[in-house]
XYZ file of C-alpha atoms in Angstrom:
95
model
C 7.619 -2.392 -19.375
C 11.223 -2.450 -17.796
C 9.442 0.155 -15.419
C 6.925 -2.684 -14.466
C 9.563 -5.257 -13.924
C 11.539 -2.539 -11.840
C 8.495 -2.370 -9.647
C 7.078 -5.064 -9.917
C 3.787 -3.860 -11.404
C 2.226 -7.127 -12.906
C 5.293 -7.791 -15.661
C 4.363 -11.544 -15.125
C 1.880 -11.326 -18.043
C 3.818 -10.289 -20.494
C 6.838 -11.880 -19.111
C 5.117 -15.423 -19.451
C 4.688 -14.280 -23.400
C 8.500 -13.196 -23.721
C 8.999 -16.500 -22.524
C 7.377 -18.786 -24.868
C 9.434 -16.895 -27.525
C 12.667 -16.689 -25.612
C 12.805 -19.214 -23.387
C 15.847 -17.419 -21.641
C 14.896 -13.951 -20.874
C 14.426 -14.397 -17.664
C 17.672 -14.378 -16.985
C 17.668 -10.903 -18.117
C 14.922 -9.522 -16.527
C 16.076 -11.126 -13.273
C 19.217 -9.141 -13.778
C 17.851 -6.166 -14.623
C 15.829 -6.163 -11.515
C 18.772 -6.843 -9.426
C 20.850 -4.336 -10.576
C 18.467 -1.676 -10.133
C 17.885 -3.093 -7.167
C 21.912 -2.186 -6.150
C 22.177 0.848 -7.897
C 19.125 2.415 -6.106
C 20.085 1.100 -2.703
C 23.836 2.883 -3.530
C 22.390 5.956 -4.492
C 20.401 6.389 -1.074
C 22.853 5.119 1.005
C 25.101 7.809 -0.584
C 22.177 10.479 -0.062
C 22.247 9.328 3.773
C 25.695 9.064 4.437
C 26.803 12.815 2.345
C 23.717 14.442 4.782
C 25.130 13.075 7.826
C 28.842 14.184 6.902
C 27.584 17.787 6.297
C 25.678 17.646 9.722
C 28.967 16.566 11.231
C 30.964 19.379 9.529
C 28.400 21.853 10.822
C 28.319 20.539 14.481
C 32.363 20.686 14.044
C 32.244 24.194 13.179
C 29.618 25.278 15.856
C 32.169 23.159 18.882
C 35.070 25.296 17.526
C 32.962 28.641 17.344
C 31.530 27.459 21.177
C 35.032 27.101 22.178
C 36.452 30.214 20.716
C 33.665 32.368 22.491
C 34.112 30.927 26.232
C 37.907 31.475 25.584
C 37.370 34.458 24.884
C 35.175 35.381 27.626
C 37.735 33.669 29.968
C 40.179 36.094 28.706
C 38.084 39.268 29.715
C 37.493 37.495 32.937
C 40.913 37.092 33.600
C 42.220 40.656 32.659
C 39.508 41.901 34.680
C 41.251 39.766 38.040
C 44.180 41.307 37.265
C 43.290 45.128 36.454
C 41.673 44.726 40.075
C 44.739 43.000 41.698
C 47.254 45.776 40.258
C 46.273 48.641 43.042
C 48.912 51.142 41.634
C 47.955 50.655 38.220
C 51.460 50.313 37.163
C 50.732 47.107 34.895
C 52.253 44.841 37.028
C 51.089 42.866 40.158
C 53.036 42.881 43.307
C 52.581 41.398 46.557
């Protein structure tokens, strides 16, 4: 029954009964149907919003690991230059 009002599966049948005995549950059941209504739109906005922050945080971590690799493969580039510009092998460059 609150399942039906939730949804909105026919609950005007029995709702029209309800209210020739309680003339004011409708209030209620309006209520009841908008906070559902809120909580379930929270709840998958929340769903949403946690999955994109872990996609970010992933993406993050991939950038730095991107970053740390062609560092590092500047860095053998670079000692490479310079074992080729020290001709005497001495460990330093001179001109």
């Amino acid at each position: 029954t609150l399942v039906q009002v939730l949804t909105g599966d026919s609950f005007h049948s029995f709702m029209r009964e309800i209210l020739y005995f309680v003339p004011g549950s409708w209030v209620y059941f309006y209520s009841y149907i908008a906070f559902a209504v809120i909580v379930l739109m929270n709840l998958v906005t929340a769903i949403i919003v946690e999955n994109a922050m872990q996609t970010s945080a992933n993406d993050h971590e991939q950038q730095l690991q991107e970053k740390s690799a062609k560092e590092s493969k500047q860095i053998k580039e670079l000692m490479h230059i310079f074992e080729l510009m020290d001709e005497d092998h001495s460990g330093t460059i001179s001109w």
